[in-house]
mmCIF file of C-alpha atoms in Angstrom:
data_model
loop_
_atom_site.group_PDB
_atom_site.id
_atom_site.type_symbol
_atom_site.label_atom_id
_atom_site.label_comp_id
_atom_site.label_asym_id
_atom_site.label_seq_id
_atom_site.Cartn_x
_atom_site.Cartn_y
_atom_site.Cartn_z
ATOM 1 C CA ILE A 27 -0.008 -0.006 -0.003
ATOM 2 C CA VAL A 28 1.424 3.353 -1.091
ATOM 3 C CA LEU A 29 0.838 6.413 1.081
ATOM 4 C CA THR A 30 0.988 9.885 -0.406
ATOM 5 C CA GLN A 31 1.320 12.933 1.803
ATOM 6 C CA SER A 32 0.560 16.543 0.862
ATOM 7 C CA PRO A 33 1.815 19.104 0.783
ATOM 8 C CA ALA A 34 5.485 18.190 0.902
ATOM 9 C CA THR A 35 6.182 21.430 2.815
ATOM 10 C CA LEU A 36 3.786 23.662 4.716
ATOM 11 C CA SER A 37 4.964 27.099 5.698
ATOM 12 C CA LEU A 38 2.914 28.674 8.488
ATOM 13 C CA SER A 39 3.260 31.114 11.327
ATOM 14 C CA LEU A 40 3.063 30.557 15.072
ATOM 15 C CA GLY A 41 -0.536 30.217 16.062
ATOM 16 C CA GLY A 42 -1.509 29.146 12.583
ATOM 17 C CA ARG A 43 -3.618 26.085 11.705
ATOM 18 C CA ALA A 44 -1.939 23.230 9.912
ATOM 19 C CA THR A 45 -3.863 20.696 7.824
ATOM 20 C CA LEU A 46 -1.775 17.723 6.636
ATOM 21 C CA SER A 47 -3.157 15.087 4.208
ATOM 22 C CA CYS A 48 -2.328 11.389 3.827
ATOM 23 C CA ARG A 49 -3.872 9.391 1.012
ATOM 24 C CA ALA A 50 -3.668 5.588 0.707
ATOM 25 C CA SER A 51 -3.559 3.709 -2.604
ATOM 26 C CA GLN A 52 -6.339 1.391 -1.322
ATOM 27 C CA SER A 53 -8.612 1.401 1.704
ATOM 28 C CA VAL A 54 -6.793 0.919 4.992
ATOM 29 C CA SER A 55 -9.925 1.334 7.173
ATOM 30 C CA THR A 56 -8.731 3.408 10.113
ATOM 31 C CA TYR A 57 -5.346 1.665 10.431
ATOM 32 C CA ILE A 58 -3.412 4.928 10.202
ATOM 33 C CA ALA A 59 -0.939 6.398 12.640
ATOM 34 C CA TRP A 60 0.711 9.801 12.593
ATOM 35 C CA TYR A 61 4.224 10.516 13.883
ATOM 36 C CA GLN A 62 6.171 13.695 14.519
ATOM 37 C CA GLN A 63 9.928 13.838 13.979
ATOM 38 C CA ARG A 64 12.092 16.789 15.062
ATOM 39 C CA PRO A 65 15.621 17.124 13.701
ATOM 40 C CA GLY A 66 18.057 14.681 15.209
ATOM 41 C CA GLN A 67 15.253 12.923 17.219
ATOM 42 C CA ALA A 68 13.411 9.636 16.974
ATOM 43 C CA PRO A 69 9.831 9.720 15.686
ATOM 44 C CA ARG A 70 7.162 10.297 18.278
ATOM 45 C CA LEU A 71 3.645 8.752 18.048
ATOM 46 C CA LEU A 72 0.915 11.375 17.886
ATOM 47 C CA ILE A 73 -2.269 9.673 16.588
ATOM 48 C CA TYR A 74 -3.235 5.986 16.130
ATOM 49 C CA ASP A 75 -6.304 4.362 14.729
ATOM 50 C CA ALA A 76 -6.695 7.526 12.598
ATOM 51 C CA SER A 77 -8.156 9.665 15.326
ATOM 52 C CA THR A 78 -6.957 8.606 18.827
ATOM 53 C CA ARG A 79 -4.354 10.747 20.460
ATOM 54 C CA ALA A 80 -1.450 8.951 22.031
ATOM 55 C CA THR A 81 -0.656 9.408 25.700
ATOM 56 C CA GLY A 82 0.600 12.889 26.533
ATOM 57 C CA VAL A 83 -0.185 14.422 23.042
ATOM 58 C CA PRO A 84 -1.666 17.899 23.334
ATOM 59 C CA ALA A 85 -5.272 18.393 22.330
ATOM 60 C CA ARG A 86 -4.279 20.770 19.557
ATOM 61 C CA PHE A 87 -3.391 17.689 17.537
ATOM 62 C CA SER A 88 -6.322 15.847 15.952
ATOM 63 C CA GLY A 89 -6.726 13.199 13.324
ATOM 64 C CA SER A 90 -9.614 12.234 11.089
ATOM 65 C CA GLY A 91 -10.538 10.067 8.113
ATOM 66 C CA SER A 92 -11.166 6.498 7.057
ATOM 67 C CA GLY A 93 -10.747 4.428 3.998
ATOM 68 C CA THR A 94 -8.180 6.187 1.807
ATOM 69 C CA ASP A 95 -8.180 9.826 2.975
ATOM 70 C CA PHE A 96 -6.785 11.025 6.323
ATOM 71 C CA THR A 97 -5.997 14.404 7.835
ATOM 72 C CA LEU A 98 -3.832 15.507 10.723
ATOM 73 C CA THR A 99 -4.712 18.921 12.046
ATOM 74 C CA ILE A 100 -2.727 21.124 14.376
ATOM 75 C CA SER A 101 -5.126 23.804 15.532
ATOM 76 C CA SER A 102 -2.652 26.434 16.736
ATOM 77 C CA LEU A 103 1.049 25.962 16.009
ATOM 78 C CA GLU A 104 3.476 26.134 18.887
ATOM 79 C CA PRO A 105 7.281 26.520 18.350
ATOM 80 C CA GLU A 106 7.888 22.838 19.096
ATOM 81 C CA ASP A 107 5.443 21.764 16.360
ATOM 82 C CA PHE A 108 7.707 22.790 13.501
ATOM 83 C CA ALA A 109 8.876 19.343 12.425
ATOM 84 C CA VAL A 110 8.273 16.546 9.869
ATOM 85 C CA TYR A 111 5.075 14.534 10.042
ATOM 86 C CA TYR A 112 4.707 10.995 8.760
ATOM 87 C CA CYS A 113 1.618 8.811 8.338
ATOM 88 C CA GLN A 114 1.899 5.055 8.508
ATOM 89 C CA GLN A 115 -0.497 2.309 7.546
ATOM 90 C CA ARG A 116 -0.932 -0.863 9.550
ATOM 91 C CA PHE A 117 -3.763 -2.361 7.549
ATOM 92 C CA ASN A 118 -1.633 -5.089 6.030
ATOM 93 C CA TRP A 119 1.972 -6.214 5.737
ATOM 94 C CA PRO A 120 4.353 -4.816 4.887
ATOM 95 C CA SER A 121 3.527 -1.699 6.800
ATOM 96 C CA THR A 122 4.453 1.486 4.964
ATOM 97 C CA PHE A 123 5.118 5.156 5.759
ATOM 98 C CA GLY A 124 4.248 8.180 3.694
ATOM 99 C CA PRO A 125 7.128 10.462 2.452
ATOM 100 C CA GLY A 126 6.392 13.048 5.127
ATOM 101 C CA THR A 127 5.170 16.626 5.384
ATOM 102 C CA LYS A 128 7.595 19.263 6.712
ATOM 103 C CA VAL A 129 5.956 22.031 8.698
ATOM 104 C CA ASP A 130 8.215 25.106 8.873
ATOM 105 C CA VAL A 131 8.039 28.726 9.693
ATOM 106 C CA GLU B 22 10.021 4.383 32.141
ATOM 107 C CA VAL B 23 10.020 2.620 28.804
ATOM 108 C CA GLN B 24 13.468 2.665 27.211
ATOM 109 C CA LEU B 25 14.787 1.217 23.995
ATOM 110 C CA VAL B 26 18.526 1.386 23.261
ATOM 111 C CA GLU B 27 19.953 0.304 19.899
ATOM 112 C CA SER B 28 23.533 -0.769 19.453
ATOM 113 C CA GLY B 29 25.742 -2.534 16.976
ATOM 114 C CA GLY B 30 25.846 0.052 14.194
ATOM 115 C CA GLY B 31 29.085 1.079 12.484
ATOM 116 C CA LEU B 32 30.997 1.007 9.243
ATOM 117 C CA VAL B 33 30.781 -2.151 7.118
ATOM 118 C CA GLN B 34 31.898 -3.038 3.586
ATOM 119 C CA PRO B 35 29.427 -3.875 0.874
ATOM 120 C CA GLU B 36 28.366 -7.503 1.016
ATOM 121 C CA GLY B 37 29.278 -7.531 4.689
ATOM 122 C CA SER B 38 27.119 -8.376 7.730
ATOM 123 C CA LEU B 39 26.115 -6.656 10.868
ATOM 124 C CA ARG B 40 23.908 -7.487 13.849
ATOM 125 C CA LEU B 41 21.926 -4.773 15.585
ATOM 126 C CA SER B 42 20.653 -5.109 19.075
ATOM 127 C CA CYS B 43 17.800 -3.344 20.850
ATOM 128 C CA ALA B 44 17.814 -3.484 24.631
ATOM 129 C CA ALA B 45 14.406 -2.977 26.174
ATOM 130 C CA SER B 46 13.648 -1.850 29.785
ATOM 131 C CA GLY B 47 10.729 -0.439 31.722
ATOM 132 C CA PHE B 48 8.142 -2.918 30.345
ATOM 133 C CA THR B 49 7.606 -6.628 29.854
ATOM 134 C CA LEU B 50 9.174 -7.331 26.425
ATOM 135 C CA SER B 51 7.436 -10.709 26.094
ATOM 136 C CA SER B 52 4.060 -8.885 25.965
ATOM 137 C CA TYR B 53 4.875 -6.734 22.974
ATOM 138 C CA ALA B 54 5.558 -7.093 19.286
ATOM 139 C CA MET B 55 8.548 -5.093 18.066
ATOM 140 C CA THR B 56 9.463 -3.338 14.873
ATOM 141 C CA TRP B 57 12.582 -2.107 13.086
ATOM 142 C CA VAL B 58 12.474 1.087 10.946
ATOM 143 C CA ARG B 59 15.305 2.870 9.258
ATOM 144 C CA GLN B 60 15.992 6.376 7.905
ATOM 145 C CA ALA B 61 18.617 7.051 5.221
ATOM 146 C CA PRO B 62 20.446 10.388 5.544
ATOM 147 C CA GLY B 63 18.071 13.210 4.755
ATOM 148 C CA LYS B 64 15.298 10.838 3.772
ATOM 149 C CA GLY B 65 11.990 9.624 5.261
ATOM 150 C CA LEU B 66 11.132 6.638 7.381
ATOM 151 C CA GLU B 67 11.214 3.122 5.966
ATOM 152 C CA TRP B 68 9.521 0.264 7.789
ATOM 153 C CA LEU B 69 11.683 -2.866 7.732
ATOM 154 C CA ALA B 70 10.576 -5.710 9.958
ATOM 155 C CA TYR B 71 8.146 -6.897 12.603
ATOM 156 C CA THR B 72 8.358 -9.658 15.173
ATOM 157 C CA SER B 73 5.384 -10.797 17.249
ATOM 158 C CA SER B 74 5.668 -10.980 21.010
ATOM 159 C CA SER B 75 6.711 -14.605 20.921
ATOM 160 C CA GLY B 76 8.915 -14.235 17.845
ATOM 161 C CA ARG B 77 6.958 -16.893 15.989
ATOM 162 C CA THR B 78 5.574 -14.446 13.450
ATOM 163 C CA THR B 79 7.729 -12.054 11.448
ATOM 164 C CA TYR B 80 7.186 -9.793 8.476
ATOM 165 C CA TYR B 81 9.643 -7.936 6.252
ATOM 166 C CA ALA B 82 9.787 -5.123 3.762
ATOM 167 C CA ASP B 83 10.479 -6.286 0.196
ATOM 168 C CA SER B 84 13.745 -4.308 0.187
ATOM 169 C CA VAL B 85 15.299 -6.502 2.987
ATOM 170 C CA ARG B 86 13.461 -9.786 2.814
ATOM 171 C CA GLY B 87 15.942 -12.569 2.400
ATOM 172 C CA ARG B 88 18.806 -10.461 3.588
ATOM 173 C CA PHE B 89 17.646 -9.258 7.069
ATOM 174 C CA THR B 90 16.360 -11.427 9.900
ATOM 175 C CA VAL B 91 14.584 -10.130 13.033
ATOM 176 C CA SER B 92 14.762 -12.196 16.173
ATOM 177 C CA ARG B 93 14.295 -11.729 19.884
ATOM 178 C CA ASP B 94 15.347 -13.100 23.260
ATOM 179 C CA ASN B 95 12.610 -12.160 25.749
ATOM 180 C CA ALA B 96 14.669 -13.546 28.627
ATOM 181 C CA LYS B 97 17.447 -11.120 27.770
ATOM 182 C CA ASN B 98 15.039 -8.245 27.094
ATOM 183 C CA SER B 99 16.517 -7.876 23.629
ATOM 184 C CA VAL B 100 15.481 -7.733 19.976
ATOM 185 C CA TYR B 101 17.925 -8.225 17.109
ATOM 186 C CA LEU B 102 18.289 -7.401 13.453
ATOM 187 C CA GLN B 103 20.775 -9.565 11.617
ATOM 188 C CA MET B 104 21.764 -7.827 8.364
ATOM 189 C CA ASN B 105 23.539 -9.769 5.583
ATOM 190 C CA SER B 106 24.623 -8.913 2.088
ATOM 191 C CA LEU B 107 24.620 -5.220 2.959
ATOM 192 C CA ARG B 108 24.443 -2.635 0.186
ATOM 193 C CA VAL B 109 25.425 1.000 -0.038
ATOM 194 C CA GLU B 110 21.711 1.861 -0.020
ATOM 195 C CA ASP B 111 21.332 0.232 3.424
ATOM 196 C CA THR B 112 23.194 3.168 4.957
ATOM 197 C CA ALA B 113 20.767 4.637 7.448
ATOM 198 C CA VAL B 114 19.899 5.224 11.103
ATOM 199 C CA TYR B 115 18.122 2.110 12.342
ATOM 200 C CA PHE B 116 15.441 2.434 14.993
ATOM 201 C CA CYS B 117 13.717 -0.194 17.024
ATOM 202 C CA ALA B 118 10.241 0.501 18.310
ATOM 203 C CA ARG B 119 7.642 -1.137 20.554
ATOM 204 C CA ASP B 120 4.487 -2.061 18.792
ATOM 205 C CA GLY B 121 0.919 -1.502 19.863
ATOM 206 C CA GLU B 122 -2.052 -2.837 17.823
ATOM 207 C CA VAL B 123 -1.824 -0.277 15.058
ATOM 208 C CA SER B 124 1.236 1.822 15.745
ATOM 209 C CA SER B 125 4.689 2.007 17.287
ATOM 210 C CA ASP B 126 4.368 3.818 20.600
ATOM 211 C CA TYR B 127 7.967 3.983 21.880
ATOM 212 C CA TRP B 128 11.125 4.403 19.840
ATOM 213 C CA GLY B 129 14.808 4.158 20.550
ATOM 214 C CA GLN B 130 17.247 6.873 19.490
ATOM 215 C CA GLY B 131 18.654 4.779 16.696
ATOM 216 C CA THR B 132 22.039 3.422 15.589
ATOM 217 C CA LEU B 133 23.894 4.502 12.461
ATOM 218 C CA VAL B 134 24.924 1.878 9.895
ATOM 219 C CA THR B 135 27.250 3.010 7.137
ATOM 220 C CA VAL B 136 27.920 0.663 4.221
ATOM 221 C CA ALA B 137 30.911 1.781 2.250
ATOM 222 C CA SER B 138 34.237 0.494 0.854
#
């Protein structure tokens, strides 16, 4: 299953709203996770099962979608949110990641 | 506190072998599936391999199937990635991660593997 993420880069200001898209080449039900990766760090789980926030993830992060189209929304960007975001499908094996969306200032 | 620490990376020649280790602490390893993911320099994440909690079930990415083998020793709280027939394009940071049902919830900091002559 191929995941496509758009846009490749999203340039926004502090306090802005970020809307990131992830599209699957076939239906993955809700078996989508979203990860944040800051430079030099390991990925961090944000959202699983398309819309469930992981433990400790702020409420400004939300996920939605099912089937082939998914969205990660950051309601009001904080300085630590400028990073790369990846979606991952766990509907079938092999699991795959999207190419990522970079959110920068 | 959940911790995952990868080790075993380094410089290896093409066609060489390397064995990565992932030491787990802060949770009961035998209750969790585990995953390996890599990231080439300046590139995105690539899922590589999965092992069920018992180790009886494994899955691999097409790019490494037949060359890489994931294994685990729950008694030693460790997961391994045996990498054979290494190629230049296998150069990457390799992460191990703990698996939930539909995601990887804890990640190590990674170990760098460089394949070059």
